[in-house]
Coordinates of C-alpha atoms in Angstrom, one line a residue:
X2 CA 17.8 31.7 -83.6
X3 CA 20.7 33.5 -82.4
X4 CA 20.9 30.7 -79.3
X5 CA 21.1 27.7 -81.3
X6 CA 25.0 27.7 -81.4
X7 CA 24.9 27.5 -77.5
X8 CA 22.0 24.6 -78.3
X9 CA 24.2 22.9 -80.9
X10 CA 27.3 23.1 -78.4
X11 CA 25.4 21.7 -75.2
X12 CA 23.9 19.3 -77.3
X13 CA 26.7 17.8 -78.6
X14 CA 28.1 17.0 -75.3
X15 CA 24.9 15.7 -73.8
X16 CA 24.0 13.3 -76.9
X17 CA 27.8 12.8 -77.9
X18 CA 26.9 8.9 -77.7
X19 CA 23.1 9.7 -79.5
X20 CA 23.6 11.5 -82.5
X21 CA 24.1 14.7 -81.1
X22 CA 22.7 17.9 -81.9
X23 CA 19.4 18.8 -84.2
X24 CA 20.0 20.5 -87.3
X25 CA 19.7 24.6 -87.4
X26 CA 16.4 23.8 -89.7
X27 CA 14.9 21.6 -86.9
X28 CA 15.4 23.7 -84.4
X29 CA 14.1 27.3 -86.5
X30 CA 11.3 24.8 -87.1
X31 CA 10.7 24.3 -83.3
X32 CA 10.9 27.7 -82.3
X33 CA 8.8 28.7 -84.9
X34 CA 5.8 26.4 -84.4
X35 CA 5.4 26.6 -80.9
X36 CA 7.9 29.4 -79.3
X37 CA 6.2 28.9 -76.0
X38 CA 6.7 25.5 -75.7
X39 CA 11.1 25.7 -76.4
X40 CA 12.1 26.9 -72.4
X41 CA 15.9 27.8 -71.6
X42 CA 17.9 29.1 -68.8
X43 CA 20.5 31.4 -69.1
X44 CA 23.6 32.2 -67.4
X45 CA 25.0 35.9 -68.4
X46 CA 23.3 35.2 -71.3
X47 CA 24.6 31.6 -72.5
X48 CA 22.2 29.0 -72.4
X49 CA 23.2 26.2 -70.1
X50 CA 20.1 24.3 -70.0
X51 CA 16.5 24.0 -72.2
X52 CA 13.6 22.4 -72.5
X53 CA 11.0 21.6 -76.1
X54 CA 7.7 20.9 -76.2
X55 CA 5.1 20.3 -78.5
X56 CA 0.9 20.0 -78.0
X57 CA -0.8 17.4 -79.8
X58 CA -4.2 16.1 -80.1
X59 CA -2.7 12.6 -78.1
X60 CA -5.4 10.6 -79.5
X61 CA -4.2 10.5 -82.7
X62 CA -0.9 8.7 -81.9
X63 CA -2.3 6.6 -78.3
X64 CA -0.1 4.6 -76.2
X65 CA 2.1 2.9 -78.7
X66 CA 4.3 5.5 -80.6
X67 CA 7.8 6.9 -81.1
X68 CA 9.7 9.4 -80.6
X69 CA 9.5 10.5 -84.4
X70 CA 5.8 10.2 -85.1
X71 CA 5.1 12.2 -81.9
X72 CA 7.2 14.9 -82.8
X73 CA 7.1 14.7 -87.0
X74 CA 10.6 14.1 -87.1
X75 CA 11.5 16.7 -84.5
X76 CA 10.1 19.5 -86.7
X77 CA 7.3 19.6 -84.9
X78 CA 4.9 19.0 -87.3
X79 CA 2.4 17.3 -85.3
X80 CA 1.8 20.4 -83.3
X81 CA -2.2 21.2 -82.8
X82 CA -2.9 23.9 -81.0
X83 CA -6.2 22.7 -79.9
X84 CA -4.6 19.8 -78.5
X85 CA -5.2 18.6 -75.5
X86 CA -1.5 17.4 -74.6
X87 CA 1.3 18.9 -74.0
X88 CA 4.5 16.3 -75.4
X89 CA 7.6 16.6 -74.1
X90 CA 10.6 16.4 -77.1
X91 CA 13.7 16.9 -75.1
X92 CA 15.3 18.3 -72.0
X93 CA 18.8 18.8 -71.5
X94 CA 21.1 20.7 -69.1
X95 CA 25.0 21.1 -69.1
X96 CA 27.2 18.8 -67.1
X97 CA 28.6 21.8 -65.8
X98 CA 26.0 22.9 -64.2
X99 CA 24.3 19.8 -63.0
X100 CA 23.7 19.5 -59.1
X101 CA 22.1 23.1 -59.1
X102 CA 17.9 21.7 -60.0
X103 CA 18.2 23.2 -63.4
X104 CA 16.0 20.2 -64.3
X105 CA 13.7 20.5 -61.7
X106 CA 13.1 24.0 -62.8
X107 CA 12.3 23.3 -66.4
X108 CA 10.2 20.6 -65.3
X109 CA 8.5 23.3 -63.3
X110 CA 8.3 25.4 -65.9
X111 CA 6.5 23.1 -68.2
X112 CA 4.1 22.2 -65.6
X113 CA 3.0 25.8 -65.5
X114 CA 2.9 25.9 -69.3
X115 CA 0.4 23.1 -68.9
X116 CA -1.7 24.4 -66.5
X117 CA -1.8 27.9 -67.8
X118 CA -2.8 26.4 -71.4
X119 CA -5.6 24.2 -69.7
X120 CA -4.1 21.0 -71.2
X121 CA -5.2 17.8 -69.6
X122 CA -1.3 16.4 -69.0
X123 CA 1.9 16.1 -69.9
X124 CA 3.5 13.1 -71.5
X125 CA 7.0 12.6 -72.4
X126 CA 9.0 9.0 -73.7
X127 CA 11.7 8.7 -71.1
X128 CA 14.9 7.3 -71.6
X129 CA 16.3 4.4 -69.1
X130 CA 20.4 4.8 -69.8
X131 CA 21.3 2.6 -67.3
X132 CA 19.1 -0.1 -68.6
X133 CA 21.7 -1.7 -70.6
X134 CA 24.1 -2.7 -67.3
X135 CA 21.3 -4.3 -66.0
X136 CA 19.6 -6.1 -69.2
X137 CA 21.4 -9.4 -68.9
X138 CA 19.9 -9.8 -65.2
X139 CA 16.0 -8.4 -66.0
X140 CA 13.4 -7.4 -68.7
X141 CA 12.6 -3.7 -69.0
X142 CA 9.6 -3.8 -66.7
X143 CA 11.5 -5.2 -64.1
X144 CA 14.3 -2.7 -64.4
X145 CA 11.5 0.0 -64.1
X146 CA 9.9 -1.5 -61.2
X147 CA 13.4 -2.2 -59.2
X148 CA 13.9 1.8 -60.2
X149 CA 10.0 3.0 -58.3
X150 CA 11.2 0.8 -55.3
X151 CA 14.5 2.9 -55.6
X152 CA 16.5 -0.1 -55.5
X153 CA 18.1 0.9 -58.5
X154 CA 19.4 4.0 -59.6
X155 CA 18.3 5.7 -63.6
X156 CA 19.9 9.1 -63.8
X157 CA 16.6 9.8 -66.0
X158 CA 13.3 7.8 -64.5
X159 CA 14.8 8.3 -61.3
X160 CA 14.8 12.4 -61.5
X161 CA 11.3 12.2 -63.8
X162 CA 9.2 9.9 -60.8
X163 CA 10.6 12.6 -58.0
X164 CA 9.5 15.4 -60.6
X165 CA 5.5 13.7 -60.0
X166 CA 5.7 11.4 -63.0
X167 CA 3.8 8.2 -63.6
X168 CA 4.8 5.8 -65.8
X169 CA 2.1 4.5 -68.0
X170 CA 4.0 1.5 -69.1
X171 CA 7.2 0.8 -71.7
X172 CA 8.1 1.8 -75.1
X173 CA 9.9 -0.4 -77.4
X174 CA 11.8 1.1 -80.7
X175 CA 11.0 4.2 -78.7
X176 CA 14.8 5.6 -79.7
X177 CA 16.2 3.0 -81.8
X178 CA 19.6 5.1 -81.7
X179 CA 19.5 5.2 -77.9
X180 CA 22.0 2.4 -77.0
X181 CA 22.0 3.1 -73.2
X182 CA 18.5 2.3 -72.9
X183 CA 18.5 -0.2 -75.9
X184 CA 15.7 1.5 -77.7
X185 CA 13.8 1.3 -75.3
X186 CA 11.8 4.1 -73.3
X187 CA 9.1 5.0 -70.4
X188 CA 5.8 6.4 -71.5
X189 CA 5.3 9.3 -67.9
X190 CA 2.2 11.1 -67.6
X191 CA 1.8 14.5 -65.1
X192 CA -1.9 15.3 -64.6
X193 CA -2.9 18.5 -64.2
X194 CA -5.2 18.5 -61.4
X195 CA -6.6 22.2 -62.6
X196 CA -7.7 21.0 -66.0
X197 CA -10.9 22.9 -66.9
X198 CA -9.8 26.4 -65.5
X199 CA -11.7 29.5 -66.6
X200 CA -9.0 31.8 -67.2
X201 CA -6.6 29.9 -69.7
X202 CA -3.1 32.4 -69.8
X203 CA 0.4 32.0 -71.8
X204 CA 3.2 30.8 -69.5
X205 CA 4.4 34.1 -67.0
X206 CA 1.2 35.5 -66.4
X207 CA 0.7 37.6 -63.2
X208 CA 0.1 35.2 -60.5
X209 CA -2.9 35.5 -58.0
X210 CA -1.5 33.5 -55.6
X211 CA 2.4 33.2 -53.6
X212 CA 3.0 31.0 -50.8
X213 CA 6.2 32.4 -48.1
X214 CA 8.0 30.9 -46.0
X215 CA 9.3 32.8 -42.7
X216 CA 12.4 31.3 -40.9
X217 CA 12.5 31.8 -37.0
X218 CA 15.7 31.6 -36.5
X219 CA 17.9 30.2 -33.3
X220 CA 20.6 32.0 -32.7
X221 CA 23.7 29.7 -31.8
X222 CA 27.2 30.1 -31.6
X223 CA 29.2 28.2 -34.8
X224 CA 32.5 27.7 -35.2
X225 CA 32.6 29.5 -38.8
X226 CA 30.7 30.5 -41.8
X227 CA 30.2 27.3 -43.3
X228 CA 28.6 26.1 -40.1
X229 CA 26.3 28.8 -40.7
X230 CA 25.5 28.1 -44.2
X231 CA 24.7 24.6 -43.6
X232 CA 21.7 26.5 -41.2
X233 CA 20.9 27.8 -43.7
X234 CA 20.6 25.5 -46.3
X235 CA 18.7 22.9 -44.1
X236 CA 15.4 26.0 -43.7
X237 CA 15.9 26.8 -48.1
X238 CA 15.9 23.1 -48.8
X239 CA 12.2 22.4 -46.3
X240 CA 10.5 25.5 -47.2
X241 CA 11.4 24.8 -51.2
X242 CA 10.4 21.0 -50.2
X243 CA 7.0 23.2 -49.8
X244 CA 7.0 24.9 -53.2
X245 CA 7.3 28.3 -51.5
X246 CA 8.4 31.2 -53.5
X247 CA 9.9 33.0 -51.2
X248 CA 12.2 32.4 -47.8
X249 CA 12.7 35.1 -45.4
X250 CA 15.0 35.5 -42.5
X251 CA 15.5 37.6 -39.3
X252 CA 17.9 40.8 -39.6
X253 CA 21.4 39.9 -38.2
X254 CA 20.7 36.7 -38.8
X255 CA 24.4 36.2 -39.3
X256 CA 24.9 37.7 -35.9
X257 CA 26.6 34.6 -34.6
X258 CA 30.0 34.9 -36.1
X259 CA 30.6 38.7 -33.9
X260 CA 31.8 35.8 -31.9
X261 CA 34.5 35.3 -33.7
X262 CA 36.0 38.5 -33.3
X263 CA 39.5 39.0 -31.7
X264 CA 38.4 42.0 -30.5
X265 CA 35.8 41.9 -27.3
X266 CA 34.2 45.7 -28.0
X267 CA 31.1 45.4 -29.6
X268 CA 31.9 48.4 -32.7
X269 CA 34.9 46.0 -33.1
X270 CA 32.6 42.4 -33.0
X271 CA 29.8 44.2 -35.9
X272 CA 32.7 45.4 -38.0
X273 CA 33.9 42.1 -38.1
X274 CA 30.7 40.6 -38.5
X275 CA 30.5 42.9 -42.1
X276 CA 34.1 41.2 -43.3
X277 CA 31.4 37.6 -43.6
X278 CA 29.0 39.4 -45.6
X279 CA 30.0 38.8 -49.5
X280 CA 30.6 35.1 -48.6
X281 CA 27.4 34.7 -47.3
X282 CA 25.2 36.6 -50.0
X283 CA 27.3 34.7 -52.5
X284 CA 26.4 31.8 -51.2
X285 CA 22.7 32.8 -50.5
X286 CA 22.2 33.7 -54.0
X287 CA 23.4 30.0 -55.4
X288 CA 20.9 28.7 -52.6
X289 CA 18.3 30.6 -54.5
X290 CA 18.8 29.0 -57.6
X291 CA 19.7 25.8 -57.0
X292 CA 16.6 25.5 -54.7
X293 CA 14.0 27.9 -56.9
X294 CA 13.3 29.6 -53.9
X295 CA 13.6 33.6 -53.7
X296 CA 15.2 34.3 -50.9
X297 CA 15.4 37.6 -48.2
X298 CA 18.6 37.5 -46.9
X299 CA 17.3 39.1 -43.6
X300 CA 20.1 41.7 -43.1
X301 CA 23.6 42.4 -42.9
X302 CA 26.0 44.9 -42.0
X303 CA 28.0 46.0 -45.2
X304 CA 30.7 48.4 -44.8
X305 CA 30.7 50.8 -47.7
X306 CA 33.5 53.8 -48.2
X307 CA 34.3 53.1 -44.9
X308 CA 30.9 53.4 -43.7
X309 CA 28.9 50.8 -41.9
X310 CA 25.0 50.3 -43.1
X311 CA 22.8 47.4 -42.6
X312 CA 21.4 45.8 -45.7
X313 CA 18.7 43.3 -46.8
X314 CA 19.3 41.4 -50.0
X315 CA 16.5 39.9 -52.4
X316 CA 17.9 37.0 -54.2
X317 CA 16.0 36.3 -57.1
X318 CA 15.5 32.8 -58.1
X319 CA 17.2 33.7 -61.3
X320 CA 19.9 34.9 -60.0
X321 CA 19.0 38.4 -59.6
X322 CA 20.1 40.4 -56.4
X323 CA 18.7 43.5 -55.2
X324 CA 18.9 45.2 -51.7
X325 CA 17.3 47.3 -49.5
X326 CA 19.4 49.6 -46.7
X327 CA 18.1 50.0 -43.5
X328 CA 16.8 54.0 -43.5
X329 CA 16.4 54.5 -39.7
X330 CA 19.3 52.8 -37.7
X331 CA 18.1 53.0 -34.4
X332 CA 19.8 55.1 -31.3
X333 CA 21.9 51.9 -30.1
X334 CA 22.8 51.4 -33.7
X335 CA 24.1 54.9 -33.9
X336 CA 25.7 55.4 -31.0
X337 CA 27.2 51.7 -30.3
X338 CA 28.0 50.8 -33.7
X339 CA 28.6 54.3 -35.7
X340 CA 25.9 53.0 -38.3
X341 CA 24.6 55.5 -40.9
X342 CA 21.1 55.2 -42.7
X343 CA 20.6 54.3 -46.3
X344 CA 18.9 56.3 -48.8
X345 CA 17.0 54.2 -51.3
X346 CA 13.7 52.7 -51.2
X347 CA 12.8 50.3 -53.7
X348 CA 9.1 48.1 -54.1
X349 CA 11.0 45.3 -55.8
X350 CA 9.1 43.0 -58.6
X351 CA 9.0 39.9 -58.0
X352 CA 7.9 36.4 -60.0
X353 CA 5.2 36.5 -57.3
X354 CA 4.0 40.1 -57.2
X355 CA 5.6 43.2 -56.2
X356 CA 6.9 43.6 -52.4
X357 CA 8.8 45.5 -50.3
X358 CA 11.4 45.3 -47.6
X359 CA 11.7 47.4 -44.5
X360 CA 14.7 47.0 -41.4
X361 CA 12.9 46.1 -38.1
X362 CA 12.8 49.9 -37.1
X363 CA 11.9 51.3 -40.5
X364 CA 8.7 49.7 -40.2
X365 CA 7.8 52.2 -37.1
X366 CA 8.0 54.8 -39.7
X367 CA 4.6 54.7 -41.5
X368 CA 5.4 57.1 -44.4
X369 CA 8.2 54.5 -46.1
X370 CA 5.1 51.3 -45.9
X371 CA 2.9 54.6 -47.5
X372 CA 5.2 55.0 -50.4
X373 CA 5.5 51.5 -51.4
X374 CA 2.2 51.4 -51.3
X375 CA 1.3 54.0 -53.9
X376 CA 4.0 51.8 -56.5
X377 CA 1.6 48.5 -55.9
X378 CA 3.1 46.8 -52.9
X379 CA 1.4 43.6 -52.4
X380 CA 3.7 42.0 -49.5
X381 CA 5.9 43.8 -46.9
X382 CA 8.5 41.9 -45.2
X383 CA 9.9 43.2 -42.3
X384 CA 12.7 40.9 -41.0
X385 CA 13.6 42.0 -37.1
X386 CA 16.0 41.5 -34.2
X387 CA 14.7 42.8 -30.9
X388 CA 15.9 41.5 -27.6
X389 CA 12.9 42.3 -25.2
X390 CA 9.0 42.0 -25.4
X391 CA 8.3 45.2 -25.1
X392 CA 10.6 45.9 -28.4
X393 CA 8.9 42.9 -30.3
X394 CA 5.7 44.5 -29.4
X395 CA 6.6 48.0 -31.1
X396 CA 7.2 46.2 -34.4
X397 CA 4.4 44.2 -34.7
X398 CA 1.5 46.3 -33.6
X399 CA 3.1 49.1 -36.7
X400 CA 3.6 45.6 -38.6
X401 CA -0.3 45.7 -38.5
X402 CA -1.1 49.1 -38.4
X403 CA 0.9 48.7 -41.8
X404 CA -1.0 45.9 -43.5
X405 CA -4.4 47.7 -42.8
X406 CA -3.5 51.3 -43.8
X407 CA -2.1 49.9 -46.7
X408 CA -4.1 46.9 -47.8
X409 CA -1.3 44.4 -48.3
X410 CA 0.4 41.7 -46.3
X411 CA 3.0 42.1 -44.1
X412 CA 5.6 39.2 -43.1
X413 CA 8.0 39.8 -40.2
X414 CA 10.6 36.9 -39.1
X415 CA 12.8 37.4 -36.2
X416 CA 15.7 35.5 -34.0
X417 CA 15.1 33.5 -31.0
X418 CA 17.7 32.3 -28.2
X419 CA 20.6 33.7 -26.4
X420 CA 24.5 34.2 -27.4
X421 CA 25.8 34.7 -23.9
X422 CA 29.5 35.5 -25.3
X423 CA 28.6 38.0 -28.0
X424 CA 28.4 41.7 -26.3
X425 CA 25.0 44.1 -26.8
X426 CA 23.3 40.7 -28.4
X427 CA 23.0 38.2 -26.0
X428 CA 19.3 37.9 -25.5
X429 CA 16.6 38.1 -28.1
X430 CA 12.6 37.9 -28.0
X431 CA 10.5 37.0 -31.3
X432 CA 7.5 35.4 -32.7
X433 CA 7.3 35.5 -36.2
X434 CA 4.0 36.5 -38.3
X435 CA 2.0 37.1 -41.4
X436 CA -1.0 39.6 -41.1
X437 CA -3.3 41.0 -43.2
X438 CA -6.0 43.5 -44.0
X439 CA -9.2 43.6 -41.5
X440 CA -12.2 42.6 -43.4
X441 CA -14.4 39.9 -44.2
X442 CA -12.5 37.9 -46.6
X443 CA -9.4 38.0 -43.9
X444 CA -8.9 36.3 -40.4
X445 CA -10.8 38.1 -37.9
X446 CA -8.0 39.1 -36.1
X447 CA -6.3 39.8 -39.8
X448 CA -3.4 37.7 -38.6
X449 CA -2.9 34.6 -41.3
X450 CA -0.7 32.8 -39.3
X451 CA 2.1 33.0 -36.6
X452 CA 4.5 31.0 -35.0
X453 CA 5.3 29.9 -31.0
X454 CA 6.9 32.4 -29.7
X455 CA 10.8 31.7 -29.2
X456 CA 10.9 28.5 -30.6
X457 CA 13.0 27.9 -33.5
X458 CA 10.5 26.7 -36.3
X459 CA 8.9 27.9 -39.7
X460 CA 5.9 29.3 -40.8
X461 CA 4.5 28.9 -44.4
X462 CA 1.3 30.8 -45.4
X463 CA -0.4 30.8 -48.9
X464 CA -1.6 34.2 -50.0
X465 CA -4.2 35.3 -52.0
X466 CA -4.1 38.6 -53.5
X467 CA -7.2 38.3 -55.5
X468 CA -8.7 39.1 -52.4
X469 CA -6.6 42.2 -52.1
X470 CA -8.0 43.7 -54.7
X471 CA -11.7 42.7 -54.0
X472 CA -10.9 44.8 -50.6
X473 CA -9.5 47.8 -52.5
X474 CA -13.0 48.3 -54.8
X475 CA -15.4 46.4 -52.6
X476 CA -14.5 46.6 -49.2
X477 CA -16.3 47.7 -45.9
X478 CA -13.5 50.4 -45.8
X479 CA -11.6 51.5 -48.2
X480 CA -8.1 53.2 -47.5
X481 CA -6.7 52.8 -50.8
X482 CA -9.6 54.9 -52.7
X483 CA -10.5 57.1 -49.9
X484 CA -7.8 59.0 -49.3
X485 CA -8.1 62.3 -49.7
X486 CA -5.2 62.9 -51.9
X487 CA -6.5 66.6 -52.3
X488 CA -5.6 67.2 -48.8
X489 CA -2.6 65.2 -48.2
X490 CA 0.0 63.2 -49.7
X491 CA 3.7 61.7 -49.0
X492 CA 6.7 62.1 -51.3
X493 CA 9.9 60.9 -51.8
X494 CA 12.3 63.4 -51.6
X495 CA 15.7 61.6 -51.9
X496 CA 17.3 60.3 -54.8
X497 CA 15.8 56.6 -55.1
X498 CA 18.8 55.4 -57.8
X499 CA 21.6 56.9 -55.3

């Protein structure tokens, strides 16, 4: 209850022309009836977009309805829990914050509702407000027909068919009060294709499944950081065009802009480099949310009490951001750059399952993979920068050495191409890959997927970690449970909150 004065307020704005907002006893009634179904997004804890629902048994109210018998007046009265539709009442988000998918995301969200409660669809009355400049020249069908061909524009049919919605056919009297649309309304259906699963769960249960996307990334010189940005943007918007939950890119993926250093010593060029890092996270982060798409910011160098470390950020889809220092710079690092190692180690959770992140080097050091491991690591992304073969080769074979020992995934993405003008990082080798466990329900070389070598390009992989744990109990080996942990163990010594 204690959100309904941000409801009432966003309301307000958004239905200014349509009655505005429900009453406090509509909405306590919503929330009450079906709390699962009433979806919201925050930002710092002020709601700046929702979404209601309702299930009904659709039989009882067929084709030819309105908007109050559906939803008993908004008070949700109709609500049948053994329904076998889920309705959709309303969705809103502020003009403030439009242009960032907000609507996309609740639209998400209630598809996963759906699925997870084994309902057979979802079925929501659209509104058509730009219906009425148009209703002089065509009827209502042909408006909506003129709109699927995308010859016309409906800030609401238009966003609901790119969402996967069909629509059934046309409403009339759907929203008497709705003058934009002159009463009138689209009847969409979304199907859920997984209707009939076995295990039925509430909305935010633990998924079995995640699909990645790595970025092999072509290093090029630009001209500044929004240059870079627009990069990007272009690999965040394809690989969430592909519903992945995750993106991840090469370490010093930024590398570039040392370019643009007045100075032409290298300690000078990656010192500068660090001045671009804020920008670019910031940035990176409101990629992440706008494009529901967590995102591994490969790594950056960060210059802290007058310290230079290289960091990985996670940026949560929520807006979330986490990090994870690089612990072993390596000698050229050191020496070259006067980089010091981090001291935390963190298996981060995830709204895909828990992972953790490890710095090129780090992942040559199999006692960090070991501990991430005991707190449940499913994935281990390792984004990379080498510059020969011979370097690429050190951190894949541990890469795999990594996923078996440990019984999880491991991702690595590096950098491809030259930078001729950039000292100590002109050329680079990569060839970006996901591998697995080696077992029977794995590839038989236990590598999912991987990419042509130096060739800028991405590589998407769906993984199942079902089959993870069918390997930890039922496997031909099993490294997990075998270990003899009265013989042996490693600890963390150092402080992990530091």
């Amino acid at each position: 209850m204690k959100d309904f004065a941000d409801i009432k307020e966003l309301m307000d704005v958004v239905y200014a022309q349509a009655g505005g907002a429900w009453t406090p006893k509509e909405y306590k009634a919503q929330i009450s009836t079906f709390p699962d179904g009433q979806i919201c997004i925050e930002d710092k804890g002020k709601v700046v977009a929702a979404a209601f629902s309702v299930i009904v048994d659709y039989d009882q109210f067929g084709d030819k309805h309105t908007y109050n018998e559906v939803t008993g007046d908004a008070y949700l009265t109709t609500h049948d829990p053994n329904g076998d539709v889920l309705y959709g009442v309303d969705i809103f988000v502020s003009p403030e914050y439009r242009g960032m998918r907000l609507g996309q995301r609740l639209y998400e969200a209630r598809k996963e509702l759906c699925r997870n409660l084994n309902l057979k669809s979802i079925i929501a009355g659209g509104r058509i407000p730009n219906y009425s400049k148009h209703a002089q020249d065509m009827s209502p069908y042909e408006y909506i027909e003129r709109v699927k061909s995308k010859d016309i524009y409906d800030p609401t049919l238009t966003f609901q068919i790119s969402n996967g919605f069909e629509v059934k056919q046309v409403l009339k009297a759907y929203l008497p009060e709705d003058k934009a649309s002159l009463g009138y309304a689209t009847l969409l259906q979304w199907h859920n294709i997984y209707y009939d699963a076995e295990k039925p769960n509430l909305i935010g249960g633990v998924k079995s499944t995640a699909r990645i996307g790595c970025v092999q990334w072509q290093m090029r010189y630009f001209e500044n950081v929004d240059e870079l940005l627009q990069q990007v943007e272009y690999f965040v918007d394809a690989l969430s065009d592909y519903k992945c939950d995750v993106a991840l890119f090469p370490e010093f993926f930024n590398a570039p802009l040392m370019g643009l250093s007045p100075s032409d010593t290298s300690i000078d060029a990656i010192w500068h480099l660090a001045t671009y890092t804020e920008e670019i996270l910031t940035a990176m982060s409101h990629l992440a949310v706008s494009y529901n798409i967590n995102i591994i910011a490969g790594s950056m160098p960060v210059i802290e009490d007058d310290e230079l470390y290289n960091i990985s950020y996670l940026c949560h889809r929520d807006g979330q951001v986490e990090k994870q220092p690089k612990l072993h710079p390596t000698p050229h690092e050191k020496e070259d750059w006067i980089m010091k190692g981090g001291n935390q180690l963190t298996a981060f959770e995830t709204d895909f399952g828990k992972i953790g992140i490890l710095i090129c080097y780090d992942v040559e050091f199999p006692e960090l993979a070991r501990i991430l491991s005991e707190q449940e690591m499913q994935v281990l992304f390792v984004p990379f920068w080498t510059d020969t073969k011979n370097g690429y080769l050190r951190v894949r074979r541990c890469a795999q050495a990594r996923a078996i020992e440990n019984e999880c995934y491991v991702a690595i993405a590096g950098s491809v191409g030259n930078l001729p003008k950039v000292d100590n990082v002109d050329i680079q080798y990569g060839q970006t890959a996901v591998f697995s466990p080696s077992d029977f329900a794995f590839p038989h070389d236990a590598i999912v997927s991987e990419t042509t070598p130096n060739t800028e390009m991405t590589l998407i992989v769906d993984l199942d970690f079902d089959k993870l744990t069918k390997l930890q109990n039922e496997g031909s080996v099993r490294n997990y449970l075998d270990r003899r942990r009265d013989l042996y163990r490693v600890e963390w010594i150092g402080n992990s909150d530091e």
